[in-house]
């Protein structure tokens, strides 16, 4: 078996992390879609009480919020239910083909899209305040590969 280059190893690592992230976000979307369908069903049940109060007491209480009304009348619950029924988690089977050796086997530049940060920040002075020993030395930087959603959760 031929030795894999750094380029190929980088491609495999990036692919694995991208597929993991995609799977986590798919699971999160399914969880929230299910919760939204449930909330809309509950809102329909809750609508019955103000309807009954309006009928019994001759008043005109709003039976649902504008948001719930718009989501319900748009048929969102049915659309989400149908879409989720037609799709199962992990349905897209991934065949990881070997990556052809490219870029002369050398690593590609680090990219923020993949959660990669530069391994070191060049410093310009030889001062002791930065802890460097001379011009052109580098200071280590911690790696942060956490990819969080808008609510700072990763689950």
Coordinates of N, CA and C in Angstrom, one line a residue:
X1 N 0.8 -1.2 0.0 CA 0.0 0.0 0.0 C 0.9 1.2 0.0
X2 N 0.6 2.2 -0.9 CA 1.4 3.4 -1.0 C 1.2 4.3 0.2
X3 N 2.2 5.0 0.6 CA 2.2 5.9 1.7 C 1.3 7.1 1.3
X4 N 0.4 7.5 2.2 CA -0.4 8.6 2.0 C 0.3 9.9 2.3
X5 N 0.1 10.9 1.4 CA 0.8 12.2 1.6 C 0.0 13.0 2.6
X6 N 0.7 14.1 3.1 CA 0.0 15.0 4.0 C -1.3 15.6 3.4
X7 N -1.2 15.9 2.1 CA -2.4 16.4 1.4 C -3.6 15.4 1.5
X8 N -3.3 14.2 1.3 CA -4.4 13.2 1.4 C -4.9 13.0 2.8
X9 N -4.0 13.0 3.8 CA -4.4 12.9 5.2 C -5.2 14.1 5.6
X10 N -4.9 15.3 5.1 CA -5.6 16.5 5.4 C -7.0 16.4 4.8
X11 N -7.1 16.0 3.6 CA -8.4 15.8 2.9 C -9.3 14.8 3.7
X12 N -8.7 13.7 4.1 CA -9.5 12.8 4.9 C -10.0 13.4 6.2
X13 N -9.1 14.1 6.9 CA -9.5 14.7 8.2 C -10.6 15.7 8.0
X14 N -10.4 16.6 7.0 CA -11.5 17.6 6.7 C -12.8 17.0 6.3
X15 N -12.7 15.9 5.5 CA -14.0 15.2 5.1 C -14.7 14.6 6.3
X16 N -13.9 13.9 7.2 CA -14.5 13.3 8.3 C -15.2 14.3 9.2
X17 N -14.5 15.4 9.5 CA -15.1 16.5 10.4 C -16.3 17.1 9.7
X18 N -16.3 17.3 8.4 CA -17.4 17.9 7.7 C -18.6 17.0 7.7
X19 N -18.4 15.7 7.6 CA -19.5 14.8 7.6 C -20.1 14.7 9.0
X20 N -19.2 14.7 10.0 CA -19.7 14.7 11.4 C -20.6 15.9 11.7
X21 N -20.1 17.1 11.3 CA -20.9 18.3 11.5 C -22.2 18.3 10.8
X22 N -22.2 17.8 9.5 CA -23.4 17.7 8.8 C -24.4 16.7 9.5
X23 N -23.9 15.6 10.0 CA -24.8 14.7 10.7 C -25.4 15.3 12.0
X24 N -24.5 16.1 12.7 CA -25.0 16.7 14.0 C -26.1 17.8 13.6
X25 N -25.9 18.5 12.6 CA -26.8 19.6 12.2 C -28.1 18.9 11.7
X26 N -28.0 17.8 11.0 CA -29.2 17.1 10.5 C -30.0 16.7 11.7
X27 N -29.4 16.1 12.7 CA -30.1 15.6 13.9 C -30.7 16.8 14.6
X28 N -30.0 17.9 14.7 CA -30.6 19.1 15.3 C -31.8 19.6 14.6
X29 N -31.7 19.6 13.2 CA -32.9 20.1 12.4 C -34.1 19.2 12.6
X30 N -33.8 17.9 12.7 CA -34.9 16.9 12.9 C -35.5 17.1 14.3
X31 N -34.7 17.3 15.3 CA -35.2 17.5 16.6 C -36.1 18.8 16.7
X32 N -35.6 19.9 16.1 CA -36.4 21.1 16.1 C -37.6 21.1 15.2
X33 N -37.6 20.4 14.1 CA -38.7 20.2 13.3 C -39.8 19.4 14.0
X34 N -39.4 18.4 14.7 CA -40.4 17.6 15.5 C -41.0 18.4 16.6
X35 N -40.1 19.2 17.2 CA -40.7 20.1 18.3 C -41.6 21.1 17.8
X36 N -41.3 21.7 16.6 CA -42.2 22.7 16.0 C -43.6 22.1 15.6
X37 N -43.5 20.9 15.0 CA -44.8 20.2 14.7 C -45.6 19.9 15.9
X38 N -44.9 19.5 17.0 CA -45.6 19.3 18.3 C -46.2 20.6 18.8
X39 N -45.4 21.6 18.8 CA -45.9 22.9 19.3 C -47.1 23.4 18.5
X40 N -47.1 23.2 17.2 CA -48.2 23.7 16.4 C -49.5 22.9 16.7
X41 N -49.3 21.6 16.9 CA -50.4 20.7 17.3 C -51.0 21.2 18.7
X42 N -50.1 21.5 19.6 CA -50.5 22.0 20.9 C -51.2 23.3 20.8
X43 N -50.7 24.2 19.9 CA -51.4 25.5 19.6 C -52.8 25.3 19.1
X44 N -53.0 24.3 18.2 CA -54.3 24.1 17.7 C -55.3 23.6 18.8
X45 N -54.7 22.8 19.7 CA -55.6 22.4 20.9 C -55.8 23.6 21.8
X46 N -54.8 24.5 22.0 CA -55.0 25.6 22.8 C -56.0 26.6 22.2
X47 N -56.1 26.7 20.9 CA -57.0 27.6 20.2 C -58.5 27.2 20.6
X48 N -58.8 26.0 20.9 CA -60.1 25.6 21.2 C -60.7 26.3 22.4
X49 N -59.8 26.5 23.4 CA -60.3 27.2 24.7 C -60.8 28.6 24.4
X50 N -60.0 29.5 23.8 CA -60.5 30.8 23.6 C -61.8 30.8 22.6
X51 N -61.8 29.8 21.7 CA -62.9 29.7 20.8 C -64.2 29.4 21.7
X52 N -64.1 28.5 22.6 CA -65.2 28.2 23.5 C -65.6 29.3 24.4
X53 N -64.6 30.0 24.9 CA -64.9 31.2 25.7 C -65.6 32.3 24.9
X54 N -65.2 32.5 23.7 CA -65.8 33.5 22.8 C -67.3 33.1 22.6
X55 N -67.5 31.8 22.4 CA -68.9 31.3 22.1 C -69.8 31.4 23.4
X56 N -69.2 31.0 24.5 CA -70.0 31.0 25.8 C -70.4 32.3 26.3
X57 N -69.4 33.3 26.2 CA -69.5 34.5 26.9 C -69.8 35.7 25.9
X58 N -69.8 35.4 24.6 CA -70.0 36.5 23.7 C -68.9 37.5 23.6
X59 N -67.7 37.1 23.8 CA -66.6 38.0 23.8 C -65.7 37.7 22.5
X60 N -64.7 38.5 22.3 CA -63.9 38.3 21.1 C -62.4 38.3 21.5
X61 N -62.0 37.2 22.1 CA -60.6 37.0 22.5 C -59.9 36.4 21.3
X62 N -58.7 36.9 21.1 CA -57.8 36.4 20.0 C -57.5 34.9 20.4
X63 N -57.7 34.0 19.4 CA -57.6 32.6 19.7 C -56.2 32.1 19.5
X64 N -55.3 32.9 18.8 CA -53.9 32.4 18.6 C -53.1 33.6 18.2
X65 N -51.8 33.5 18.4 CA -50.9 34.6 18.1 C -50.8 34.7 16.5
X66 N -50.3 35.9 16.1 CA -50.1 36.0 14.6 C -49.1 35.0 14.1
X67 N -48.0 34.8 14.8 CA -47.0 33.8 14.4 C -47.6 32.4 14.2
X68 N -48.3 31.9 15.3 CA -48.9 30.6 15.2 C -49.9 30.5 14.1
X69 N -50.7 31.6 13.9 CA -51.7 31.6 12.9 C -51.0 31.5 11.5
X70 N -50.0 32.3 11.3 CA -49.3 32.2 10.0 C -48.7 30.9 9.7
X71 N -48.0 30.3 10.7 CA -47.4 29.0 10.6 C -48.5 27.9 10.3
X72 N -49.6 28.0 11.0 CA -50.6 27.0 10.9 C -51.3 27.1 9.5
X73 N -51.7 28.3 9.1 CA -52.3 28.5 7.8 C -51.4 28.2 6.6
X74 N -50.1 28.3 6.8 CA -49.2 28.1 5.8 C -49.0 26.5 5.6
X75 N -49.5 25.8 6.5 CA -49.4 24.3 6.4 C -48.0 23.8 6.8
X76 N -47.3 24.6 7.6 CA -45.9 24.2 7.9 C -45.8 22.8 8.6
X77 N -46.8 22.5 9.5 CA -46.7 21.3 10.2 C -46.8 20.1 9.2
X78 N -47.7 20.2 8.3 CA -47.9 19.1 7.3 C -46.6 19.0 6.4
X79 N -46.1 20.1 6.0 CA -44.9 20.1 5.2 C -43.7 19.5 5.9
X80 N -43.5 19.9 7.2 CA -42.4 19.3 8.0 C -42.6 17.8 8.2
X81 N -43.8 17.4 8.5 CA -44.1 16.0 8.7 C -43.9 15.2 7.5
X82 N -44.3 15.7 6.4 CA -44.1 15.0 5.1 C -42.6 14.9 4.7
X83 N -41.9 16.0 4.9 CA -40.5 16.0 4.6 C -39.7 15.0 5.5
X84 N -40.0 15.0 6.7 CA -39.3 14.2 7.7 C -39.7 12.7 7.4
X85 N -40.9 12.4 7.0 CA -41.3 11.0 6.7 C -40.6 10.5 5.5
X86 N -40.3 11.4 4.6 CA -39.6 11.0 3.3 C -38.1 10.9 3.5
X87 N -37.6 11.2 4.6 CA -36.1 11.3 4.8 C -35.8 10.6 6.2
X88 N -34.8 9.8 6.2 CA -34.3 9.2 7.4 C -32.9 9.6 7.8
X89 N -32.6 9.7 9.0 CA -31.2 10.1 9.4 C -30.2 9.1 8.8
X90 N -29.1 9.7 8.2 CA -28.1 8.9 7.7 C -28.4 8.3 6.4
X91 N -29.4 8.7 5.7 CA -29.9 8.1 4.5 C -28.9 8.2 3.3
X92 N -28.1 9.2 3.3 CA -27.1 9.4 2.3 C -25.8 8.6 2.6
X93 N -25.7 7.5 2.0 CA -24.5 6.7 2.3 C -23.3 7.3 1.7
X94 N -22.2 7.4 2.5 CA -21.0 8.1 2.0 C -20.0 7.0 1.6
X95 N -19.6 7.1 0.4 CA -18.5 6.2 -0.1 C -17.2 7.1 -0.2
X96 N -16.3 6.9 0.7 CA -15.1 7.8 0.7 C -14.1 7.2 -0.2
X97 N -14.0 7.7 -1.4 CA -13.0 7.3 -2.3 C -11.7 7.9 -1.9
X98 N -10.6 7.1 -2.2 CA -9.3 7.7 -1.9 C -9.0 9.0 -2.6
X99 N -8.5 9.9 -1.9 CA -8.2 11.2 -2.5 C -6.9 11.1 -3.3
X100 N -7.0 11.6 -4.5 CA -5.8 11.6 -5.4 C -4.8 12.6 -4.8
X101 N -3.6 12.2 -5.0 CA -2.5 13.1 -4.5 C -2.4 14.3 -5.3
X102 N -2.6 15.5 -4.7 CA -2.6 16.7 -5.4 C -1.7 17.7 -4.6
X103 N -1.5 18.8 -5.2 CA -0.6 19.9 -4.5 C 0.8 19.4 -4.2
X104 N 1.2 18.4 -5.0 CA 2.6 17.9 -4.7 C 2.7 17.2 -3.4
X105 N 1.6 16.7 -2.8 CA 1.6 16.1 -1.5 C 1.6 17.0 -0.4
X106 N 1.8 18.3 -0.6 CA 1.9 19.3 0.5 C 0.5 19.6 1.0
X107 N 0.5 20.0 2.3 CA -0.8 20.5 2.9 C -1.3 21.7 2.2
X108 N -2.6 21.9 2.2 CA -3.1 23.2 1.8 C -3.1 24.1 2.9
X109 N -3.3 25.4 2.7 CA -3.3 26.4 3.7 C -4.5 26.1 4.7
X110 N -4.3 26.5 6.0 CA -5.3 26.4 6.9 C -6.5 27.3 6.6
X111 N -7.7 26.9 6.9 CA -8.9 27.7 6.5 C -9.8 27.8 7.7
X112 N -10.3 29.0 8.0 CA -11.2 29.2 9.1 C -12.5 28.4 8.9
X113 N -12.9 28.1 7.6 CA -14.1 27.4 7.4 C -14.1 26.0 8.0
X114 N -12.9 25.4 8.1 CA -12.7 24.1 8.7 C -12.4 24.2 10.2
X115 N -12.5 25.4 10.7 CA -12.2 25.5 12.2 C -10.7 25.5 12.5
X116 N -9.9 25.8 11.5 CA -8.5 25.7 11.6 C -7.9 27.1 11.8
X117 N -7.0 27.3 12.7 CA -6.3 28.5 13.0 C -4.9 28.3 12.7
X118 N -4.2 29.4 12.4 CA -2.7 29.3 12.2 C -2.1 28.7 13.5
X119 N -1.1 27.9 13.3 CA -0.4 27.2 14.4 C 0.4 28.2 15.2
X120 N 0.9 29.3 14.5 CA 1.7 30.2 15.2 C 1.5 31.6 14.6
X121 N 1.7 32.6 15.4 CA 1.6 34.0 15.0 C 3.0 34.6 14.9
X122 N 3.5 35.0 13.8 CA 4.8 35.6 13.8 C 4.9 36.9 14.6
X123 N 6.0 37.0 15.3 CA 6.2 38.2 16.1 C 7.3 39.1 15.4
X124 N 7.3 40.4 15.7 CA 8.2 41.2 15.0 C 9.3 41.8 15.8
X125 N 9.3 41.6 17.1 CA 10.3 42.2 17.9 C 11.0 41.2 18.8
X126 N 12.1 41.5 19.3 CA 12.9 40.6 20.2 C 12.7 40.9 21.6
X127 N 11.6 41.7 21.9 CA 11.4 42.1 23.3 C 11.0 41.0 24.2
X128 N 11.2 41.1 25.4 CA 10.8 40.1 26.4 C 9.4 40.1 26.7
X129 N 8.7 41.2 26.4 CA 7.2 41.3 26.8 C 6.4 40.2 26.0
X130 N 6.8 39.9 24.8 CA 6.0 38.9 24.0 C 6.5 37.5 24.3
X131 N 7.7 37.4 25.0 CA 8.2 36.1 25.3 C 9.0 35.5 24.2
X132 N 9.2 36.3 23.1 CA 10.0 35.8 22.0 C 11.5 36.0 22.2
X133 N 12.3 35.3 21.5 CA 13.7 35.4 21.7 C 14.4 36.2 20.6
X134 N 13.7 36.6 19.5 CA 14.3 37.4 18.5 C 13.3 37.6 17.4
X135 N 13.7 38.4 16.4 CA 12.8 38.7 15.2 C 12.5 37.4 14.5
X136 N 11.3 37.3 14.0 CA 10.9 36.2 13.2 C 10.5 35.0 13.9
X137 N 10.5 35.0 15.2 CA 10.1 33.8 16.0 C 8.6 33.7 16.0
X138 N 8.1 32.6 16.5 CA 6.7 32.5 16.5 C 6.2 32.2 17.9
X139 N 5.0 32.7 18.2 CA 4.4 32.4 19.5 C 3.3 31.4 19.3
X140 N 3.2 30.3 20.1 CA 2.1 29.3 19.9 C 0.7 29.9 20.1
X141 N -0.2 29.3 19.3 CA -1.6 29.7 19.4 C -2.4 28.5 19.7
X142 N -3.4 28.6 20.6 CA -4.2 27.4 20.9 C -5.2 27.2 19.7
X143 N -5.5 26.0 19.4 CA -6.4 25.6 18.3 C -7.8 25.6 18.9
X144 N -8.7 26.1 18.1 CA -10.1 26.1 18.5 C -10.9 25.5 17.3
X145 N -11.3 24.2 17.4 CA -12.1 23.6 16.3 C -13.5 23.4 16.6
X146 N -14.0 24.0 17.7 CA -15.4 23.9 18.1 C -16.3 24.7 17.1
X147 N -17.2 24.0 16.5 CA -18.2 24.7 15.6 C -19.5 24.7 16.2
X148 N -19.9 25.9 16.7 CA -21.1 26.1 17.4 C -22.2 26.7 16.6
X149 N -23.4 26.4 16.9 CA -24.6 27.0 16.2 C -24.9 28.3 16.8
X150 N -25.9 29.0 16.3 CA -26.2 30.3 16.7 C -26.6 30.4 18.2
X151 N -26.9 29.3 18.8 CA -27.2 29.3 20.2 C -26.1 28.8 21.1
X152 N -24.9 28.7 20.5 CA -23.7 28.3 21.1 C -23.7 26.8 21.6
X153 N -24.6 26.1 21.1 CA -24.6 24.6 21.4 C -24.1 23.8 20.3
X154 N -23.6 22.7 20.6 CA -23.0 21.8 19.5 C -23.6 20.4 19.5
X155 N -24.8 20.3 20.1 CA -25.5 19.0 20.2 C -26.7 19.0 19.3

